[in-house]
Amino acid sequence: MTPFEYAQSHGEAFVEELKSFLRIPSVSTDPAYREGIRRAAGMLRQRLLEAGFERAEIIPTEGHPVVYAEWMAAGEEAPTVLVYGHYDVQPPDPLELWETPPFEPTVRGDYLYARGVADDKGQLYTHLKAAEACYRTRGRPPVNLKCLFEGEEEIGSVHLEPFIREHRDLLAADVAVISDSHILRPDLPAILYGLRGLAYVEITVSGPAHDLHSGSYGGAVHNPLHALAAMIAALHDEEGRITVPGFYDKVRPLTEEEREELARIPFDREAWLKETGVPTDWGEPGYTIIERTSARPTLDLNGMWGGYTGEGAKTIIPARAHAKISMRLVPDQEPEEIARLLLDYLQAIAPPTVRVEGRVLHGAPPALIERHSPAMEAASRAYEFGFGKRPVLMREGGSIPVVTTFQQELGLQPVLMGFGLPDDGIHAPNERFYLPNFYRGIQTVLAFWEALADGKA
Ligand code: BES
Ligand code: ZN
């Protein structure tokens, strides 16, 4: 039996196994889930050993642990592939909107539903099961494998960068591959050559020393919620451009050539409106939806709170108002600099009636990847084998912080070989993974390894 056949005949068993991984609530942002993080790392290590890896260990960091595994059985002549994935997931809220509970994986139709199934546990699993298929048939994969699975991707990979810097030799490889993104349609695969970066800040606007009776003081005390709302409203102009001074200064303009290429990517506006549920699109004038969501920077309010939000009415002027703001960045914007520009601007426009404090939560640099390389060609052929079609090259609006770290610290241009779909609902209720993509993903990974091994021989 070939590894391809083995994977094909074990698909359902793989899904059952994946379910037990998904049952572990490994939410990285909330300390209440620390035990979930620990158990997910433990299970991953165990499964790596069962898949044939010679070495698999849990390496502690200052934050959540890294799971590292190695299988160098293909010999010195064969290339070494570094596989990255993340075992942490986003918080499952709002819970009441899930049709089945987030940590009780359920198959409905062609989809498996669970928090983290597409982002990234199910995608990471394609590599694990490809390895197992090689182990059970040929005894070893055609390439040497190193796996780096982290537990902090959803909170900015803060401790991964120092880990990689300190373990350059351990992680040395010829090719890096990351499956943590999506293709366009089941019949239209895609490889990413760009990701946006991120700068995330939280701000607090303070007014009175404590909540005040809105009858006794209203009219003479500036309400911090109003001040915050006005400041937030001032961050975009009427057409959707960001007004923070200097924000666009380092944005690398799109070349005509790239714009033409991006315009050739199939895009169905009606399907997009349906997927998002919005009545119509919005955003920076002069750019297409694809450009605005992948190659132009953004500023978004993620949440805003303060005062009374419980049942019924309460008459107060609240002491404080809060907001969480994220900015998606493109080359050559730098997260620290952009966060600083925003915080300075907020101070500058704050009325004298309130005080404003801001803090930076995390960031990720934007990334562009070389589009033409033997690894990209191998990936393209692998998709053709797995999905029946050559992939399109495109940019994405999300962020994967490790991409730039791989480029800078390891000199590797990672291949962003995703298997999700745009409507998987990652970070949202009812997150799902299209099972045919899971199966084809395993086939694609197997074909990728073979193509790489052939290339080097
Ligand atoms: N898998 C996503 C990144 C992604 C999203 C790639 C959509 C392609 C399409 C990843 O898990 C993620 O959500 N990253 C965070 C990173 C941040 C916390 C630094 C993001 O983009 O919000
Ligand atoms: Zn994510």
XYZ file of C-alpha atoms and ligand atoms in Angstrom:
480
model
C 0.000 0.000 0.000
C 1.219 3.526 -0.726
C 0.983 6.334 1.864
C -1.650 7.924 -0.390
C -3.805 4.804 -0.267
C -3.281 4.404 3.457
C -4.452 7.980 4.061
C -7.430 7.471 1.788
C -8.616 4.355 3.590
C -8.082 5.794 7.080
C -9.838 9.128 6.639
C -12.676 8.374 9.026
C -10.371 7.063 11.727
C -8.295 10.258 11.391
C -11.429 12.346 11.931
C -12.346 10.396 15.063
C -8.847 10.984 16.413
C -8.930 14.641 15.513
C -12.135 14.941 17.518
C -10.388 13.954 20.729
C -7.807 16.687 20.085
C -10.626 19.190 19.522
C -12.336 18.249 22.769
C -9.447 19.823 24.671
C -10.226 23.525 25.211
C -6.786 25.024 24.509
C -7.715 28.709 24.620
C -4.456 30.639 24.900
C -5.682 34.084 25.865
C -7.532 33.120 29.052
C -5.554 31.804 32.063
C -8.639 29.795 33.077
C -7.782 27.371 30.243
C -4.174 26.695 31.263
C -4.956 23.025 31.868
C -6.409 22.772 28.343
C -3.190 24.160 26.876
C -1.148 21.649 28.866
C -3.291 18.694 27.823
C -3.334 19.716 24.141
C 0.475 19.908 24.100
C 0.653 16.506 25.808
C -1.703 14.862 23.341
C 0.160 16.358 20.394
C 3.450 14.965 21.639
C 1.887 11.524 22.085
C 0.341 11.569 18.602
C 3.647 12.634 17.041
C 5.371 9.641 18.600
C 2.575 7.352 17.388
C 2.944 8.797 13.868
C 6.547 7.654 13.793
C 8.519 10.665 14.975
C 11.785 9.646 16.613
C 11.728 12.480 19.025
C 8.877 14.592 20.345
C 9.080 16.863 23.327
C 7.254 19.570 25.154
C 9.578 22.506 25.621
C 8.515 25.110 28.180
C 8.718 28.818 27.352
C 7.905 31.848 29.472
C 4.391 31.435 28.119
C 2.679 28.354 26.707
C 4.904 25.426 25.741
C 6.235 24.582 22.312
C 5.862 21.029 21.007
C 8.906 20.064 18.971
C 9.333 16.822 17.046
C 11.894 15.409 14.678
C 12.129 12.537 12.228
C 15.393 12.571 10.310
C 15.110 9.139 8.714
C 15.207 10.210 5.056
C 18.962 10.693 5.132
C 21.332 13.570 4.540
C 20.612 13.713 0.816
C 16.927 14.383 1.389
C 15.589 17.847 2.168
C 14.417 18.773 5.663
C 10.951 20.252 6.021
C 10.003 22.377 9.014
C 6.259 22.151 9.689
C 4.678 24.909 11.771
C 1.224 24.826 13.319
C -0.558 26.094 16.422
C -2.522 24.066 18.933
C -4.057 27.042 20.724
C -7.510 28.303 19.791
C -9.600 31.449 20.118
C -12.122 31.815 22.955
C -15.428 30.127 22.060
C -17.735 33.032 22.942
C -20.513 33.868 22.290
C -21.463 30.373 23.459
C -25.187 30.734 22.900
C -24.673 31.084 19.155
C -23.113 27.639 18.722
C -25.461 25.014 17.321
C -23.451 22.303 19.063
C -20.999 23.092 21.865
C -17.565 24.371 20.723
C -15.603 21.609 22.435
C -17.948 18.784 21.448
C -16.839 18.209 17.840
C -19.762 17.213 15.636
C -20.016 16.182 12.002
C -22.928 17.724 10.091
C -22.986 17.021 6.377
C -19.504 17.452 4.920
C -18.285 19.582 7.810
C -16.720 18.974 11.189
C -17.744 21.671 13.680
C -15.610 22.691 16.697
C -13.561 25.606 17.989
C -10.120 25.446 16.397
C -10.989 22.788 13.832
C -9.889 24.949 10.893
C -7.700 27.323 12.926
C -5.524 25.393 13.321
C -5.922 21.934 14.840
C -7.448 20.244 11.789
C -4.948 21.814 9.391
C -1.984 20.920 11.571
C -3.341 17.391 11.715
C -2.989 16.924 7.939
C 0.799 16.900 8.372
C 0.634 14.549 11.318
C -1.532 12.045 9.463
C 0.594 12.336 6.308
C 3.563 11.351 8.476
C 1.641 8.435 9.939
C 0.662 7.257 6.453
C 4.353 7.152 5.505
C 5.274 5.367 8.729
C 2.650 2.634 8.287
C 3.484 1.944 4.655
C 7.071 2.793 3.754
C 8.404 3.042 7.296
C 9.470 6.669 6.887
C 8.621 9.887 5.009
C 10.521 10.808 1.809
C 11.874 13.958 3.499
C 13.264 14.705 6.943
C 10.669 16.318 9.158
C 10.818 18.812 11.987
C 7.612 20.000 13.624
C 7.190 23.195 15.574
C 3.758 23.488 17.141
C 3.097 26.469 19.378
C 0.400 27.413 21.871
C 0.445 31.209 21.551
C -0.342 32.025 17.940
C -3.715 33.528 18.751
C -2.080 35.897 21.237
C 0.724 37.095 19.002
C 3.386 34.349 19.371
C 5.155 36.511 21.941
C 7.475 33.811 23.289
C 8.017 31.990 20.021
C 10.348 34.547 18.511
C 12.954 34.248 21.301
C 12.515 30.465 21.201
C 13.318 30.379 17.489
C 16.274 32.738 17.918
C 17.697 30.494 20.631
C 17.112 27.291 18.661
C 18.332 28.197 15.189
C 20.385 24.999 14.821
C 17.616 22.769 16.079
C 15.180 24.317 13.592
C 17.524 24.460 10.594
C 15.664 23.240 7.499
C 15.513 23.574 3.720
C 11.814 24.364 3.491
C 9.179 25.622 5.936
C 5.485 24.954 5.494
C 2.477 26.372 7.338
C -1.112 25.195 6.959
C -3.061 27.898 8.772
C -4.941 29.669 5.983
C -7.638 28.977 3.443
C -8.025 28.327 -0.263
C -10.682 30.087 -2.351
C -13.091 27.256 -3.105
C -12.955 23.470 -2.897
C -12.090 23.465 -6.599
C -9.791 26.490 -6.448
C -6.716 26.105 -4.240
C -4.558 29.061 -3.234
C -1.076 29.681 -1.883
C -0.521 32.903 0.043
C 2.456 35.145 -0.657
C 1.440 37.911 1.732
C -0.043 38.358 5.168
C -0.898 41.529 6.989
C 0.707 42.459 10.263
C -1.045 43.622 13.381
C -0.821 46.303 16.043
C -3.259 45.904 18.915
C -3.925 48.526 21.569
C -6.323 48.966 24.437
C -7.321 52.402 25.627
C -8.991 53.701 28.742
C -10.650 57.105 28.996
C -11.156 58.356 32.546
C -13.466 61.120 33.655
C -14.869 61.459 37.166
C -13.154 59.675 40.082
C -16.133 57.321 40.391
C -19.527 56.816 38.744
C -21.776 59.851 39.277
C -25.526 60.308 39.433
C -26.452 61.453 35.931
C -29.156 63.719 37.305
C -27.053 65.550 39.880
C -23.935 65.909 37.692
C -25.160 65.445 34.135
C -24.630 68.601 32.086
C -21.431 69.695 33.819
C -19.278 66.554 33.629
C -18.061 65.244 30.283
C -19.105 61.626 29.937
C -15.995 59.476 29.148
C -18.084 57.199 26.929
C -19.041 60.193 24.794
C -15.452 61.417 24.665
C -14.264 57.952 23.636
C -16.986 57.602 21.005
C -16.019 60.942 19.464
C -12.326 60.049 19.452
C -13.012 56.674 17.830
C -15.250 58.312 15.246
C -12.405 60.670 14.357
C -10.077 57.815 13.374
C -11.605 57.436 9.888
C -12.708 60.082 7.431
C -16.165 59.891 5.892
C -14.998 57.648 3.093
C -13.122 55.154 5.226
C -9.523 56.394 5.104
C -7.602 56.300 8.353
C -6.871 59.785 9.701
C -4.022 58.996 12.106
C -1.149 61.265 10.959
C 1.682 59.279 9.401
C -0.334 56.055 9.283
C 0.084 55.559 5.528
C 3.608 56.989 5.274
C 5.423 53.654 5.008
C 2.753 51.759 3.104
C 4.372 50.257 0.015
C 2.150 51.200 -2.924
C 0.719 48.385 -5.035
C 2.340 48.140 -8.445
C 0.130 48.140 -11.513
C 1.365 44.648 -12.251
C 0.308 43.319 -8.854
C -3.052 45.055 -9.096
C -3.653 43.359 -12.413
C -2.755 39.995 -10.919
C -5.002 40.542 -7.908
C -7.823 41.571 -10.236
C -7.554 38.210 -12.003
C -8.328 36.292 -8.801
C -11.907 35.050 -9.145
C -14.101 37.070 -6.808
C -17.842 36.675 -6.429
C -19.247 39.804 -4.857
C -22.680 38.314 -4.234
C -21.166 35.296 -2.498
C -18.997 37.631 -0.434
C -22.022 39.680 0.666
C -23.789 36.461 1.612
C -20.752 35.138 3.496
C -20.437 38.344 5.533
C -24.127 39.156 5.860
C -23.542 42.874 5.239
C -25.901 44.927 3.018
C -22.971 46.376 1.088
C -19.202 46.741 1.338
C -17.311 49.644 2.890
C -13.790 50.978 2.911
C -10.951 52.955 1.471
C -11.923 54.479 -1.886
C -9.997 53.486 -4.984
C -9.284 49.910 -3.958
C -11.094 46.645 -4.665
C -12.423 44.427 -1.887
C -9.528 42.009 -2.423
C -7.019 44.867 -2.153
C -8.716 46.399 0.874
C -8.753 43.075 2.718
C -5.226 41.964 1.957
C -2.925 44.653 0.611
C -4.134 47.826 2.374
C -3.921 48.607 6.094
C -6.951 48.920 8.374
C -8.050 50.146 11.796
C -10.874 48.374 13.608
C -12.594 48.716 16.904
C -12.911 45.215 18.374
C -14.879 46.111 21.437
C -15.906 49.116 23.471
C -17.316 49.110 26.935
C -17.961 51.074 30.088
C -20.839 52.214 32.222
C -23.900 50.112 32.724
C -24.661 47.336 30.234
C -26.817 45.023 32.376
C -30.582 44.490 32.402
C -32.820 47.522 32.691
C -31.792 51.133 33.247
C -29.223 52.739 35.524
C -28.702 56.486 35.567
C -24.995 57.243 35.786
C -22.125 59.101 34.240
C -19.523 56.325 34.210
C -16.031 56.927 35.538
C -14.323 55.125 32.668
C -14.688 53.998 29.091
C -12.601 51.401 27.284
C -11.832 50.279 23.766
C -9.795 47.611 22.024
C -8.421 48.620 18.646
C -6.575 46.508 16.105
C -4.746 47.722 13.039
C -3.848 45.396 10.185
C -0.559 46.414 8.638
C 1.105 46.000 5.268
C 4.757 46.314 4.258
C 6.622 48.432 5.337
C 4.585 49.506 8.376
C 6.065 48.554 11.744
C 3.756 47.451 14.573
C 5.453 49.446 17.366
C 5.618 52.616 15.316
C 1.995 52.399 14.186
C 0.765 51.690 17.729
C 2.713 54.744 18.892
C 1.237 56.941 16.128
C -2.276 55.951 17.169
C -1.683 56.485 20.895
C -0.076 59.887 20.243
C -2.966 60.918 18.024
C -5.538 59.864 20.613
C -3.724 61.990 23.207
C -3.677 64.884 20.769
C -7.401 64.775 20.049
C -8.512 63.966 23.610
C -10.608 66.797 25.053
C -9.251 68.466 28.217
C -12.230 67.055 30.139
C -10.849 63.472 30.261
C -7.577 61.547 30.622
C -6.504 58.917 28.111
C -4.238 55.950 28.752
C -3.215 53.393 26.174
C -1.274 50.181 26.188
C -0.026 47.948 23.432
C -1.262 44.351 23.710
C 0.642 42.694 20.910
C 1.730 42.971 17.349
C 2.923 41.102 14.322
C 4.931 42.398 11.373
C 3.445 42.239 7.876
C 4.967 39.676 5.517
C 5.586 39.170 1.839
C 7.027 35.902 0.573
C 9.094 35.240 -2.537
C 6.698 33.893 -5.082
C 9.024 31.849 -7.203
C 11.063 29.116 -5.595
C 11.449 25.372 -5.967
C 9.363 24.902 -2.803
C 6.537 27.035 -4.220
C 6.661 25.000 -7.426
C 6.550 21.752 -5.434
C 3.564 23.085 -3.469
C 1.803 24.090 -6.638
C 2.231 20.623 -8.120
C 1.098 19.066 -4.842
C -2.153 21.055 -4.888
C -2.700 20.018 -8.470
C -2.450 16.428 -7.309
C -4.627 16.895 -4.207
C -7.260 19.305 -5.531
C -7.089 18.759 -9.283
C -6.053 22.308 -10.047
C -3.022 24.607 -9.861
C -3.389 27.111 -7.014
C -3.686 30.866 -7.460
C -1.211 33.086 -5.647
C -2.804 35.626 -3.353
C -2.384 37.778 -0.248
C -4.409 37.493 2.940
C -5.578 39.964 5.504
C -4.939 37.846 8.600
C -1.623 37.528 10.381
C 0.709 34.673 11.274
C 3.514 36.217 13.325
C 5.981 33.350 12.816
C 6.244 33.998 9.070
C 8.590 36.954 9.465
C 10.479 35.207 12.248
C 11.178 32.273 9.903
C 12.365 34.708 7.242
C 14.564 36.750 9.542
C 15.925 34.163 11.956
C 16.026 31.016 9.828
C 16.360 32.477 6.336
C 13.336 30.474 5.188
C 10.490 31.598 2.928
C 7.585 29.603 4.355
C 5.108 27.996 1.983
C 1.619 28.998 3.137
C -0.273 25.894 2.138
C -3.734 26.258 3.647
C -6.673 23.868 3.454
C -9.478 25.902 5.033
C -12.299 27.674 3.161
C -13.277 31.354 3.420
C -16.550 30.490 5.197
C -15.072 28.204 7.880
C -16.008 30.801 10.485
C -12.613 30.920 12.192
C -12.714 33.029 15.400
C -16.535 32.927 15.127
C -19.301 30.672 16.472
C -19.824 27.375 14.600
C -16.272 27.209 13.294
C -15.994 24.310 10.875
C -13.653 22.454 8.568
C -14.739 21.040 5.223
C -13.858 17.359 5.542
C -13.079 16.788 1.856
C -10.400 19.476 2.279
C -9.028 17.609 5.283
C -8.642 14.447 3.191
C -7.305 16.294 0.146
C -5.017 18.244 2.451
C -3.346 15.030 3.616
C -2.908 13.920 -0.006
C -1.470 17.335 -0.860
C 1.028 17.220 2.002
C 2.138 13.735 0.898
C 2.532 14.940 -2.694
C 4.433 18.016 -1.479
C 6.976 15.873 0.365
C 7.426 13.634 -2.656
C 7.880 16.601 -4.965
C 10.490 18.068 -2.627
C 12.310 14.761 -2.356
C 12.318 14.359 -6.161
C 13.564 17.876 -6.621
C 16.623 17.334 -4.497
C 17.549 13.870 -5.782
N -5.120 31.361 10.925
C -5.128 32.728 11.322
C -4.497 33.645 10.304
C -5.263 33.699 9.025
C -6.575 34.141 9.028
C -4.669 33.315 7.851
C -7.303 34.161 7.865
C -5.375 33.360 6.682
C -6.697 33.752 6.693
C -4.384 32.876 12.641
O -4.686 31.862 13.563
C -4.813 34.155 13.312
O -5.957 34.314 13.587
N -3.857 35.011 13.586
C -4.071 36.160 14.376
C -2.698 36.651 14.736
C -2.649 37.775 15.710
C -3.251 37.429 17.021
C -1.231 38.243 15.879
C -4.878 37.182 13.592
O -4.687 37.321 12.370
O -5.735 37.830 14.195
Zn -6.662 32.369 14.408
